[in-house]
GROMACS .gro file of C-alpha atoms in nm:
model
  499
    1MET     CA    1  -1.851   3.246   3.485
    2PRO     CA    2  -1.973   2.910   3.662
    3VAL     CA    3  -1.953   2.650   3.421
    4GLU     CA    4  -2.353   2.648   3.398
    5LEU     CA    5  -2.398   2.993   3.249
    6ALA     CA    6  -2.117   2.946   3.030
    7VAL     CA    7  -2.318   2.649   2.881
    8THR     CA    8  -2.637   2.803   2.831
    9SER     CA    9  -2.394   3.212   2.678
   10GLY     CA   10  -2.157   2.900   2.443
   11LEU     CA   11  -2.484   2.757   2.352
   12ASN     CA   12  -2.593   3.150   2.260
   13ALA     CA   13  -2.320   3.227   2.123
   14LEU     CA   14  -2.366   2.881   1.888
   15ALA     CA   15  -2.722   3.045   1.839
   16HIS     CA   16  -2.552   3.293   1.644
   17CYS     CA   17  -2.388   3.093   1.403
   18VAL     CA   18  -2.626   2.857   1.307
   19ASP     CA   19  -2.887   3.117   1.300
   20ALA     CA   20  -2.586   3.275   1.069
   21LEU     CA   21  -2.520   3.042   0.798
   22TRP     CA   22  -2.982   3.106   0.668
   23ALA     CA   23  -3.039   3.451   0.803
   24PRO     CA   24  -3.176   3.681   0.505
   25ARG     CA   25  -2.772   3.839   0.428
   26ALA     CA   26  -2.579   3.509   0.397
   27ASP     CA   27  -2.291   3.472   0.219
   28PRO     CA   28  -1.961   3.190   0.191
   29ILE     CA   29  -1.743   3.437   0.388
   30ASN     CA   30  -2.028   3.522   0.713
   31ARG     CA   31  -2.113   3.087   0.685
   32ALA     CA   32  -1.747   3.037   0.682
   33MET     CA   33  -1.710   3.240   1.016
   34ALA     CA   34  -1.982   3.100   1.164
   35LEU     CA   35  -1.907   2.735   1.115
   36GLU     CA   36  -1.546   2.778   1.234
   37GLY     CA   37  -1.715   2.966   1.432
   38ALA     CA   38  -1.874   2.636   1.625
   39ARG     CA   39  -1.660   2.480   1.565
   40ALA     CA   40  -1.458   2.617   1.827
   41LEU     CA   41  -1.736   2.660   2.054
   42ALA     CA   42  -1.810   2.273   2.040
   43THR     CA   43  -1.446   2.176   2.118
   44ALA     CA   44  -1.423   2.461   2.420
   45LEU     CA   45  -1.799   2.371   2.573
   46ARG     CA   46  -1.704   2.043   2.583
   47GLY     CA   47  -1.374   2.116   2.783
   48ILE     CA   48  -1.519   2.370   2.988
   49VAL     CA   49  -1.745   2.120   3.121
   50ALA     CA   50  -1.511   1.797   3.167
   51ASP     CA   51  -1.274   2.107   3.312
   52PRO     CA   52  -1.455   2.400   3.456
   53GLY     CA   53  -1.076   2.591   3.535
   54ASP     CA   54  -0.942   2.485   3.131
   55GLY     CA   55  -0.785   2.838   3.025
   56SER     CA   56  -0.749   2.673   2.730
   57ALA     CA   57  -1.137   2.609   2.605
   58ARG     CA   58  -1.267   2.951   2.751
   59GLU     CA   59  -0.938   3.078   2.527
   60ARG     CA   60  -1.124   2.891   2.289
   61ALA     CA   61  -1.503   2.982   2.319
   62LEU     CA   62  -1.408   3.336   2.303
   63TYR     CA   63  -1.285   3.341   1.998
   64GLY     CA   64  -1.530   3.110   1.939
   65CYS     CA   65  -1.805   3.343   2.033
   66TYR     CA   66  -1.581   3.654   1.832
   67LEU     CA   67  -1.669   3.504   1.521
   68ALA     CA   68  -2.057   3.419   1.658
   69ALA     CA   69  -2.073   3.852   1.624
   70VAL     CA   70  -1.935   3.884   1.308
   71ALA     CA   71  -2.067   3.622   1.130
   72PHE     CA   72  -2.427   3.742   1.290
   73ALA     CA   73  -2.337   4.102   1.202
   74SER     CA   74  -2.212   4.056   0.873
   75ALA     CA   75  -2.546   3.840   0.784
   76GLY     CA   76  -2.824   3.974   0.972
   77SER     CA   77  -3.135   3.808   1.207
   78GLY     CA   78  -3.232   3.428   1.140
   79LEU     CA   79  -3.587   3.316   1.233
   80HIS     CA   80  -3.385   3.172   1.575
   81HIS     CA   81  -3.292   3.526   1.639
   82LYS     CA   82  -3.720   3.611   1.586
   83ILE     CA   83  -3.829   3.373   1.792
   84CYS     CA   84  -3.629   3.435   2.071
   85HIS     CA   85  -3.625   3.802   2.097
   86VAL     CA   86  -4.013   3.788   2.058
   87LEU     CA   87  -4.032   3.552   2.425
   88GLY     CA   88  -3.782   3.710   2.594
   89GLY     CA   89  -3.897   4.024   2.512
   90ALA     CA   90  -4.328   3.953   2.551
   91PHE     CA   91  -4.245   3.731   2.791
   92ASP     CA   92  -3.895   3.789   2.996
   93LEU     CA   93  -3.715   3.469   2.966
   94PRO     CA   94  -3.370   3.447   3.065
   95HIS     CA   95  -3.164   3.557   2.760
   96ALA     CA   96  -2.890   3.279   2.749
   97ARG     CA   97  -3.126   2.970   2.896
   98THR     CA   98  -3.375   3.088   2.504
   99HIS     CA   99  -3.150   3.031   2.295
  100ALA     CA  100  -2.939   2.694   2.451
  101VAL     CA  101  -3.362   2.554   2.474
  102VAL     CA  102  -3.495   2.676   2.096
  103LEU     CA  103  -3.205   2.644   1.867
  104PRO     CA  104  -3.184   2.151   1.832
  105HIS     CA  105  -3.583   2.259   1.724
  106VAL     CA  106  -3.458   2.561   1.501
  107LEU     CA  107  -3.203   2.352   1.312
  108ALA     CA  108  -3.432   2.045   1.314
  109PHE     CA  109  -3.683   2.289   1.142
  110ASN     CA  110  -3.525   2.435   0.890
  111ALA     CA  111  -3.217   2.117   0.857
  112PRO     CA  112  -3.388   1.952   0.628
  113ALA     CA  113  -3.435   2.241   0.364
  114VAL     CA  114  -3.012   2.310   0.367
  115PRO     CA  115  -2.870   1.950   0.364
  116ASP     CA  116  -2.572   2.018   0.196
  117LEU     CA  117  -2.558   2.294   0.480
  118ALA     CA  118  -2.626   2.123   0.742
  119GLY     CA  119  -2.386   1.875   0.694
  120ARG     CA  120  -2.139   2.162   0.715
  121LEU     CA  121  -2.278   2.227   1.032
  122ALA     CA  122  -2.246   1.847   1.150
  123THR     CA  123  -1.821   1.844   1.036
  124ALA     CA  124  -1.793   2.181   1.236
  125LEU     CA  125  -2.014   1.966   1.510
  126GLY     CA  126  -1.741   1.656   1.510
  127HIS     CA  127  -1.941   1.439   1.365
  128PRO     CA  128  -1.766   1.226   0.961
  129PRO     CA  129  -1.839   1.418   0.661
  130VAL     CA  130  -2.102   1.195   0.523
  131VAL     CA  131  -2.289   1.324   0.149
  132PRO     CA  132  -2.557   1.604   0.186
  133ALA     CA  133  -2.853   1.456   0.188
  134ALA     CA  134  -2.749   1.262   0.544
  135GLY     CA  135  -2.663   1.643   0.593
  136PRO     CA  136  -2.979   1.689   0.811
  137ALA     CA  137  -3.003   1.354   1.057
  138ALA     CA  138  -2.578   1.411   1.061
  139ALA     CA  139  -2.659   1.771   1.202
  140ILE     CA  140  -2.929   1.704   1.363
  141GLY     CA  141  -2.818   1.365   1.540
  142ALA     CA  142  -2.418   1.567   1.659
  143LEU     CA  143  -2.598   1.874   1.769
  144GLY     CA  144  -2.835   1.624   1.991
  145GLU     CA  145  -2.474   1.439   2.119
  146LEU     CA  146  -2.294   1.773   2.242
  147TYR     CA  147  -2.617   1.859   2.475
  148ARG     CA  148  -2.672   1.532   2.609
  149ALA     CA  149  -2.229   1.631   2.638
  150LEU     CA  150  -2.287   1.926   2.819
  151HIS     CA  151  -2.613   1.869   2.946
  152ALA     CA  152  -2.806   2.141   2.817
  153PRO     CA  153  -3.159   2.294   2.944
  154THR     CA  154  -3.389   2.210   2.712
  155ALA     CA  155  -3.746   2.263   2.863
  156LEU     CA  156  -3.896   2.641   2.830
  157ALA     CA  157  -4.169   2.545   3.073
  158GLU     CA  158  -3.877   2.540   3.352
  159SER     CA  159  -3.806   2.917   3.233
  160GLY     CA  160  -4.184   2.955   3.269
  161LEU     CA  161  -4.337   2.928   2.896
  162THR     CA  162  -4.684   2.838   2.965
  163ALA     CA  163  -4.925   2.722   2.650
  164GLU     CA  164  -5.135   2.993   2.678
  165ASP     CA  165  -4.791   3.211   2.585
  166VAL     CA  166  -4.727   3.018   2.257
  167ALA     CA  167  -5.024   3.057   2.166
  168ALA     CA  168  -4.912   3.453   2.239
  169ALA     CA  169  -4.635   3.415   2.036
  170VAL     CA  170  -4.694   3.320   1.799
  171PRO     CA  171  -4.912   3.576   1.586
  172ASN     CA  172  -4.578   3.786   1.681
  173MET     CA  173  -4.292   3.603   1.555
  174LEU     CA  174  -4.476   3.536   1.226
  175ALA     CA  175  -4.488   3.915   1.118
  176VAL     CA  176  -4.158   3.957   1.169
  177ALA     CA  177  -4.042   3.620   1.056
  178PRO     CA  178  -3.743   3.629   0.762
  179PRO     CA  179  -3.933   3.576   0.428
  180SER     CA  180  -3.577   3.463   0.340
  181ASN     CA  181  -3.599   3.150   0.605
  182PRO     CA  182  -3.446   2.820   0.370
  183VAL     CA  183  -3.877   2.688   0.521
  184PRO     CA  184  -4.164   2.910   0.502
  185VAL     CA  185  -4.278   2.959   0.832
  186THR     CA  186  -4.652   2.923   0.927
  187ALA     CA  187  -4.890   2.920   1.211
  188ALA     CA  188  -4.943   2.555   1.254
  189ASN     CA  189  -4.549   2.460   1.277
  190LEU     CA  190  -4.413   2.791   1.443
  191THR     CA  191  -4.635   2.645   1.738
  192ALA     CA  192  -4.525   2.272   1.715
  193LEU     CA  193  -4.154   2.436   1.706
  194LEU     CA  194  -4.237   2.576   2.027
  195THR     CA  195  -4.488   2.358   2.185
  196ALA     CA  196  -4.194   2.117   2.166
  197ALA     CA  197  -3.920   2.353   2.287
  198ARG     CA  198  -4.176   2.426   2.555
  199THR     CA  199  -4.220   2.076   2.642
  200GLY     CA  200  -3.853   1.933   2.623
  201SER     CA  201  -3.985   1.673   2.347
  202ASN     CA  202  -3.731   1.615   2.113
  203PRO     CA  203  -3.707   1.873   1.802
  204ALA     CA  204  -4.020   1.815   1.616
  205VAL     CA  205  -3.830   1.658   1.262
  206PRO     CA  206  -4.059   1.541   0.912
  207ALA     CA  207  -4.036   1.162   0.833
  208GLU     CA  208  -3.848   1.123   0.624
  209VAL     CA  209  -3.581   1.327   0.825
  210GLU     CA  210  -3.615   1.108   1.142
  211GLN     CA  211  -3.552   0.838   0.918
  212ALA     CA  212  -3.241   0.955   0.794
  213ILE     CA  213  -3.131   1.013   1.129
  214ARG     CA  214  -3.208   0.676   1.246
  215GLU     CA  215  -3.008   0.498   0.934
  216GLN     CA  216  -2.683   0.816   1.031
  217THR     CA  217  -2.716   0.693   1.328
  218LEU     CA  218  -2.645   0.349   1.211
  219THR     CA  219  -2.361   0.473   1.036
  220ASP     CA  220  -2.180   0.633   1.321
  221ARG     CA  221  -2.234   0.305   1.562
  222VAL     CA  222  -2.023   0.110   1.325
  223ALA     CA  223  -1.834   0.290   1.211
  224ALA     CA  224  -1.719   0.383   1.578
  225SER     CA  225  -1.679   0.016   1.648
  226PHE     CA  226  -1.374   0.010   1.512
  227ASP     CA  227  -1.249   0.287   1.766
  228GLY     CA  228  -1.073   0.089   1.929
  229THR     CA  229  -0.898  -0.075   1.617
  230ALA     CA  230  -0.513  -0.078   1.706
  231ASP     CA  231  -0.378  -0.056   1.388
  232PRO     CA  232  -0.501   0.370   1.311
  233ARG     CA  233  -0.480   0.236   0.960
  234LEU     CA  234  -0.694   0.004   0.994
  235ARG     CA  235  -0.955   0.195   1.176
  236MET     CA  236  -0.928   0.465   0.868
  237LEU     CA  237  -0.986   0.216   0.600
  238MET     CA  238  -1.281  -0.037   0.836
  239GLN     CA  239  -1.403   0.359   0.934
  240ALA     CA  240  -1.470   0.470   0.598
  241LEU     CA  241  -1.533   0.152   0.420
  242THR     CA  242  -1.813   0.160   0.677
  243ARG     CA  243  -1.946   0.539   0.600
  244HIS     CA  244  -1.915   0.482   0.232
  245LEU     CA  245  -2.102   0.131   0.178
  246HIS     CA  246  -2.375   0.258   0.424
  247ALA     CA  247  -2.418   0.575   0.212
  248PHE     CA  248  -2.423   0.386  -0.100
  249VAL     CA  249  -2.739   0.136   0.030
  250ARG     CA  250  -2.914   0.462   0.157
  251GLU     CA  251  -2.848   0.668  -0.194
  252VAL     CA  252  -2.965   0.350  -0.433
  253ARG     CA  253  -3.278   0.236  -0.146
  254LEU     CA  254  -3.150  -0.105  -0.175
  255ASP     CA  255  -3.365  -0.328  -0.072
  256ALA     CA  256  -3.323  -0.669   0.021
  257GLY     CA  257  -3.405  -0.879  -0.300
  258GLU     CA  258  -3.091  -0.663  -0.389
  259TRP     CA  259  -2.932  -0.765  -0.131
  260GLU     CA  260  -2.937  -1.151  -0.177
  261THR     CA  261  -2.892  -1.054  -0.545
  262ALA     CA  262  -2.577  -0.905  -0.431
  263ILE     CA  263  -2.465  -1.176  -0.248
  264GLU     CA  264  -2.515  -1.449  -0.451
  265PHE     CA  265  -2.398  -1.320  -0.710
  266LEU     CA  266  -2.011  -1.263  -0.425
  267THR     CA  267  -2.076  -1.632  -0.366
  268ARG     CA  268  -2.053  -1.743  -0.746
  269ALA     CA  269  -1.736  -1.541  -0.819
  270GLY     CA  270  -1.519  -1.687  -0.430
  271HIS     CA  271  -1.642  -2.086  -0.605
  272ILE     CA  272  -1.562  -1.964  -0.945
  273THR     CA  273  -1.185  -1.846  -0.823
  274ASP     CA  274  -0.907  -2.073  -0.821
  275ASP     CA  275  -0.493  -2.035  -0.852
  276ARG     CA  276  -0.540  -1.958  -1.203
  277ARG     CA  277  -0.858  -1.800  -1.201
  278GLN     CA  278  -0.984  -1.450  -1.022
  279GLU     CA  279  -1.317  -1.325  -1.054
  280PHE     CA  280  -1.240  -1.056  -0.772
  281ILE     CA  281  -0.991  -0.913  -0.948
  282LEU     CA  282  -1.221  -0.927  -1.289
  283LEU     CA  283  -1.490  -0.754  -1.118
  284SER     CA  284  -1.279  -0.471  -0.949
  285ASP     CA  285  -1.126  -0.446  -1.321
  286VAL     CA  286  -1.448  -0.367  -1.489
  287LEU     CA  287  -1.559  -0.109  -1.172
  288GLY     CA  288  -1.221   0.091  -1.248
  289VAL     CA  289  -1.143  -0.042  -0.884
  290SER     CA  290  -0.837  -0.173  -0.960
  291MET     CA  291  -0.749   0.095  -1.254
  292GLN     CA  292  -0.840   0.391  -0.985
  293THR     CA  293  -0.554   0.184  -0.730
  294ILE     CA  294  -0.313   0.183  -0.958
  295THR     CA  295  -0.317   0.587  -1.042
  296VAL     CA  296  -0.341   0.700  -0.721
  297SER     CA  297  -0.088   0.468  -0.575
  298ASN     CA  298   0.113   0.605  -0.881
  299PRO     CA  299   0.124   0.996  -0.859
  300ALA     CA  300   0.196   1.187  -1.167
  301ASN     CA  301   0.636   1.248  -1.142
  302GLY     CA  302   0.737   1.472  -1.417
  303ASN     CA  303   0.784   1.300  -1.734
  304ALA     CA  304   0.765   0.913  -1.495
  305THR     CA  305   0.593   0.645  -1.769
  306GLU     CA  306   0.183   0.582  -1.674
  307ALA     CA  307   0.077   0.238  -1.512
  308THR     CA  308  -0.298   0.167  -1.563
  309VAL     CA  309  -0.355  -0.294  -1.420
  310PHE     CA  310  -0.219  -0.567  -1.329
  311GLY     CA  311  -0.481  -0.791  -1.483
  312PRO     CA  312  -0.547  -1.145  -1.352
  313PHE     CA  313  -0.350  -1.349  -1.540
  314PHE     CA  314   0.046  -1.248  -1.354
  315VAL     CA  315   0.290  -1.555  -1.299
  316ALA     CA  316   0.613  -1.555  -1.110
  317ASP     CA  317   0.914  -1.698  -1.161
  318SER     CA  318   0.867  -1.663  -1.541
  319PRO     CA  319   1.163  -1.726  -1.836
  320GLU     CA  320   1.433  -1.537  -1.870
  321ILE     CA  321   1.541  -1.434  -2.228
  322ALA     CA  322   1.891  -1.345  -2.349
  323PRO     CA  323   1.794  -1.020  -2.494
  324GLY     CA  324   1.658  -1.006  -2.847
  325GLY     CA  325   1.502  -1.280  -2.710
  326ASP     CA  326   1.133  -1.435  -2.817
  327ILE     CA  327   0.863  -1.447  -2.526
  328ALA     CA  328   0.630  -1.633  -2.760
  329ARG     CA  329   0.740  -2.025  -2.715
  330GLY     CA  330   0.558  -2.149  -2.946
  331ALA     CA  331   0.235  -1.953  -2.862
  332VAL     CA  332   0.010  -1.805  -3.220
  333GLY     CA  333   0.075  -1.459  -3.335
  334GLU     CA  334   0.183  -1.301  -3.597
  335PRO     CA  335   0.590  -1.177  -3.491
  336CYS     CA  336   0.637  -0.813  -3.297
  337TRP     CA  337   0.954  -0.729  -3.269
  338VAL     CA  338   0.946  -0.505  -2.967
  339GLU     CA  339   1.311  -0.205  -2.876
  340GLY     CA  340   1.274   0.077  -2.611
  341THR     CA  341   1.489   0.154  -2.308
  342VAL     CA  342   1.399   0.241  -1.908
  343SER     CA  343   1.561   0.600  -1.772
  344SER     CA  344   1.488   0.781  -1.536
  345VAL     CA  345   1.311   1.103  -1.534
  346ASP     CA  346   1.637   1.286  -1.561
  347GLY     CA  347   1.695   1.057  -1.870
  348THR     CA  348   2.024   0.841  -1.665
  349PRO     CA  349   1.940   0.532  -1.893
  350ILE     CA  350   1.894   0.277  -1.563
  351GLY     CA  351   2.131  -0.072  -1.612
  352ASP     CA  352   2.009  -0.440  -1.521
  353ALA     CA  353   1.625  -0.265  -1.549
  354ARG     CA  354   1.454  -0.607  -1.576
  355ILE     CA  355   1.119  -0.686  -1.740
  356GLU     CA  356   0.879  -0.861  -1.655
  357VAL     CA  357   0.640  -0.901  -1.978
  358TRP     CA  358   0.340  -1.125  -2.112
  359GLU     CA  359   0.023  -1.123  -2.309
  360ALA     CA  360  -0.238  -1.310  -2.454
  361ASP     CA  361  -0.166  -1.530  -2.825
  362ALA     CA  362  -0.408  -1.427  -3.151
  363ALA     CA  363  -0.615  -1.611  -2.977
  364GLY     CA  364  -0.685  -1.412  -2.708
  365CYS     CA  365  -0.581  -1.666  -2.470
  366TYR     CA  366  -0.295  -1.657  -2.210
  367ASP     CA  367  -0.113  -1.956  -2.131
  368VAL     CA  368  -0.291  -2.010  -1.763
  369GLN     CA  369  -0.575  -2.063  -2.033
  370TYR     CA  370  -0.361  -2.359  -2.219
  371PRO     CA  371  -0.432  -2.651  -2.084
  372GLY     CA  372  -0.205  -2.829  -1.870
  373ASP     CA  373   0.127  -2.596  -1.751
  374ALA     CA  374   0.227  -2.450  -2.135
  375LEU     CA  375   0.465  -2.163  -2.016
  376ALA     CA  376   0.410  -1.914  -2.318
  377GLY     CA  377   0.316  -1.579  -2.437
  378ARG     CA  378   0.538  -1.457  -2.066
  379GLY     CA  379   0.914  -1.413  -2.025
  380HIS     CA  380   1.142  -1.118  -1.840
  381LEU     CA  381   1.457  -1.010  -1.970
  382HIS     CA  382   1.728  -0.736  -1.782
  383THR     CA  383   1.827  -0.358  -1.999
  384ASP     CA  384   2.251  -0.312  -2.033
  385ALA     CA  385   2.433  -0.118  -1.951
  386GLY     CA  386   2.326   0.143  -2.131
  387GLY     CA  387   1.935   0.116  -1.994
  388ARG     CA  388   1.818  -0.058  -2.354
  389TYR     CA  389   1.603  -0.414  -2.414
  390ARG     CA  390   1.477  -0.485  -2.698
  391PHE     CA  391   1.261  -0.879  -2.754
  392TRP     CA  392   1.021  -1.041  -3.011
  393GLY     CA  393   0.703  -1.161  -2.940
  394LEU     CA  394   0.378  -1.083  -3.068
  395THR     CA  395   0.142  -0.863  -3.225
  396PRO     CA  396  -0.148  -0.810  -2.940
  397THR     CA  397  -0.491  -0.891  -3.069
  398PRO     CA  398  -0.852  -0.725  -2.873
  399TYR     CA  399  -1.000  -1.041  -2.682
  400PRO     CA  400  -1.235  -1.035  -2.448
  401ILE     CA  401  -1.169  -1.126  -2.021
  402PRO     CA  402  -1.317  -1.427  -1.945
  403HIS     CA  403  -1.683  -1.333  -1.934
  404ASP     CA  404  -1.866  -1.714  -1.856
  405GLY     CA  405  -1.876  -1.604  -1.502
  406PRO     CA  406  -2.072  -1.333  -1.272
  407VAL     CA  407  -1.917  -1.061  -1.403
  408GLY     CA  408  -1.913  -1.156  -1.757
  409GLU     CA  409  -2.289  -1.166  -1.685
  410LEU     CA  410  -2.256  -0.829  -1.480
  411LEU     CA  411  -2.124  -0.683  -1.877
  412GLU     CA  412  -2.389  -0.897  -2.028
  413ALA     CA  413  -2.679  -0.685  -1.859
  414THR     CA  414  -2.530  -0.336  -1.834
  415GLY     CA  415  -2.466  -0.372  -2.168
  416ARG     CA  416  -2.072  -0.364  -2.164
  417SER     CA  417  -1.773  -0.471  -2.357
  418PRO     CA  418  -1.603  -0.780  -2.224
  419VAL     CA  419  -1.326  -0.689  -2.472
  420ARG     CA  420  -0.976  -0.552  -2.435
  421ALA     CA  421  -0.812  -0.318  -2.620
  422ALA     CA  422  -0.522  -0.539  -2.800
  423HIS     CA  423  -0.203  -0.463  -2.568
  424LEU     CA  424   0.091  -0.584  -2.378
  425HIS     CA  425   0.208  -0.595  -2.063
  426PHE     CA  426   0.557  -0.478  -1.862
  427MET     CA  427   0.661  -0.506  -1.496
  428VAL     CA  428   0.974  -0.311  -1.492
  429THR     CA  429   1.178  -0.273  -1.193
  430ALA     CA  430   1.544  -0.159  -1.048
  431PRO     CA  431   1.663  -0.065  -0.718
  432GLY     CA  432   1.557   0.281  -0.570
  433TYR     CA  433   1.320   0.306  -0.835
  434ARG     CA  434   0.906   0.259  -0.816
  435THR     CA  435   0.774  -0.070  -0.916
  436LEU     CA  436   0.603   0.003  -1.302
  437VAL     CA  437   0.325  -0.243  -1.393
  438THR     CA  438   0.116  -0.068  -1.743
  439HIS     CA  439   0.139  -0.195  -2.091
  440ILE     CA  440   0.146  -0.019  -2.454
  441PHE     CA  441  -0.137  -0.078  -2.666
  442VAL     CA  442  -0.185  -0.044  -3.041
  443ALA     CA  443  -0.221   0.229  -3.245
  444ASP     CA  444  -0.457   0.151  -3.496
  445ASP     CA  445  -0.690  -0.054  -3.313
  446PRO     CA  446  -1.039  -0.038  -3.309
  447GLN     CA  447  -1.186  -0.127  -3.020
  448LEU     CA  448  -0.987   0.172  -2.851
  449ALA     CA  449  -1.299   0.337  -2.944
  450ILE     CA  450  -1.509   0.095  -2.839
  451GLY     CA  451  -1.367   0.091  -2.557
  452ASP     CA  452  -1.133  -0.123  -2.281
  453SER     CA  453  -1.340  -0.328  -2.080
  454VAL     CA  454  -1.104  -0.258  -1.757
  455PHE     CA  455  -1.065   0.097  -1.860
  456GLY     CA  456  -0.646   0.055  -1.834
  457VAL     CA  457  -0.611   0.266  -2.215
  458LYS     CA  458  -0.384   0.575  -2.146
  459ASP     CA  459  -0.313   0.837  -2.466
  460SER     CA  460   0.035   0.768  -2.311
  461LEU     CA  461   0.057   0.415  -2.356
  462ILE     CA  462  -0.124   0.381  -2.730
  463ARG     CA  463   0.220   0.342  -2.962
  464PRO     CA  464   0.271   0.228  -3.333
  465PHE     CA  465   0.301  -0.033  -3.431
  466ASP     CA  466   0.429  -0.125  -3.793
  467ARG     CA  467   0.380  -0.394  -3.933
  468GLN     CA  468   0.658  -0.461  -4.202
  469PRO     CA  469   0.587  -0.657  -4.558
  470ALA     CA  470   0.638  -1.091  -4.534
  471GLY     CA  471   1.043  -1.062  -4.649
  472SER     CA  472   1.188  -0.756  -4.546
  473PRO     CA  473   1.486  -0.775  -4.325
  474THR     CA  474   1.397  -0.803  -3.928
  475PRO     CA  475   1.685  -0.595  -3.705
  476ASP     CA  476   1.817  -0.898  -3.551
  477GLY     CA  477   1.893  -1.063  -3.902
  478ARG     CA  478   1.582  -1.384  -3.773
  479ASP     CA  479   1.361  -1.484  -4.061
  480PRO     CA  480   1.006  -1.495  -3.968
  481GLY     CA  481   0.929  -1.694  -4.244
  482ALA     CA  482   0.654  -1.564  -4.584
  483ARG     CA  483   0.454  -1.386  -4.271
  484THR     CA  484   0.480  -1.058  -4.174
  485TRP     CA  485   0.601  -0.884  -3.835
  486THR     CA  486   0.558  -0.482  -3.646
  487ARG     CA  487   0.807  -0.336  -3.503
  488THR     CA  488   0.700  -0.078  -3.169
  489ARG     CA  489   0.952   0.091  -2.960
  490PHE     CA  490   0.801   0.219  -2.573
  491ASP     CA  491   1.081   0.442  -2.400
  492ILE     CA  492   0.970   0.345  -2.055
  493VAL     CA  493   1.052   0.591  -1.740
  494LEU     CA  494   1.085   0.435  -1.383
  495ALA     CA  495   0.967   0.745  -1.085
  496PRO     CA  496   1.230   0.769  -0.819
  497GLU     CA  497   1.113   0.474  -0.519
  498ASN     CA  498   0.877   0.662  -0.264
  499ARG     CA  499   0.797   0.930  -0.487
   0.00000   0.00000   0.00000
């Protein structure tokens, strides 16, 4: 089959797919076949135009045509086919070419009323996935790009249709237009559709869809600017980031003043950040991005201990303590005995696992917030051959994250608490196992009901911290003086590395 005829015949089949999406008997099954047919035809037709002798492309076109026929037979005849059959029967217009010319105009007519279907069609035609609101623009744009690549016909006038023919055809089309069409058909909007198809004008679309097309075109152009990125992971990250950022701007209809406020906010976050305070980590934390990243990066693995946020107060090269040693190092608070084991998911004890622990004092301050360079409330130790560990620390207490900067202003403006639920940080490493960054939380902490400002709490990490009377014996014989003290147990299970 000559290329020109293959193109118009293939677009005729594509019209069957598109019409089946909203035809009178459309359902999830025939829509799925229609979309798969559209995907096959779009790919096949590009291949045929690029290489007329490409047998695999022609075979794929036949597959798409088959799906188009089955979907159409199941869904019934929609508006597109009613229009084309009137034109062919009354004015003897060529069948495939007429379908090819009319298709973009019927798509532009109906797509705004079915944005989700339009978005799925756009994806089938090769457009990246879009949010439903961008579906009509993406579908119209994707079909237009396909037509340009195929050098497809665009005007019924080239087949002999006159303006007088349009006027004569409209009443006959109105008589057979399906009542279930997504957009009610009137003499006025049908005349506008046919006139544009006759002259080869761009499909007539509502102003809001034209606006969406402009917005989507910009998004596509920016995403495409990263096509040449050599690193495939970086290319994927930048293109996905572009699409999601643009989708946010479009969804909320961001105005210039709000954009300037956001830029000023980020600028101030940069100015307040130094080697002891990371405002951008705080921002990530309070938006839940840190926690979501941790969740994605630590997939569930049997009974492995859940991970949670890292936080901004970790310090490398903390002092080592012996088993049963004290990480407080002068930090103020109620003494707390912490013990437990480190094992694999099958229960095998893990010896010589490195456990980093750090926490705030009773006033809610970490040592990096003290004046000077004091180290307190942090340290590291190793498990023994049986995977056991033990140390003294402080009973965790709730405290606010730093809220004297831009992130604090954001929390105040949105009525959110800056307070973190009481917790003790752990980072556990061992060769052959996934590094675990986690906390344990205090079971009777009232802040758990209010909410943790960085969304770090998980039910599996809540532990009882049992308060002991002053003067009661301690596990290692230490004398805490005339003070109460608490004790807790945290058994840690590490997932295998890269699992």
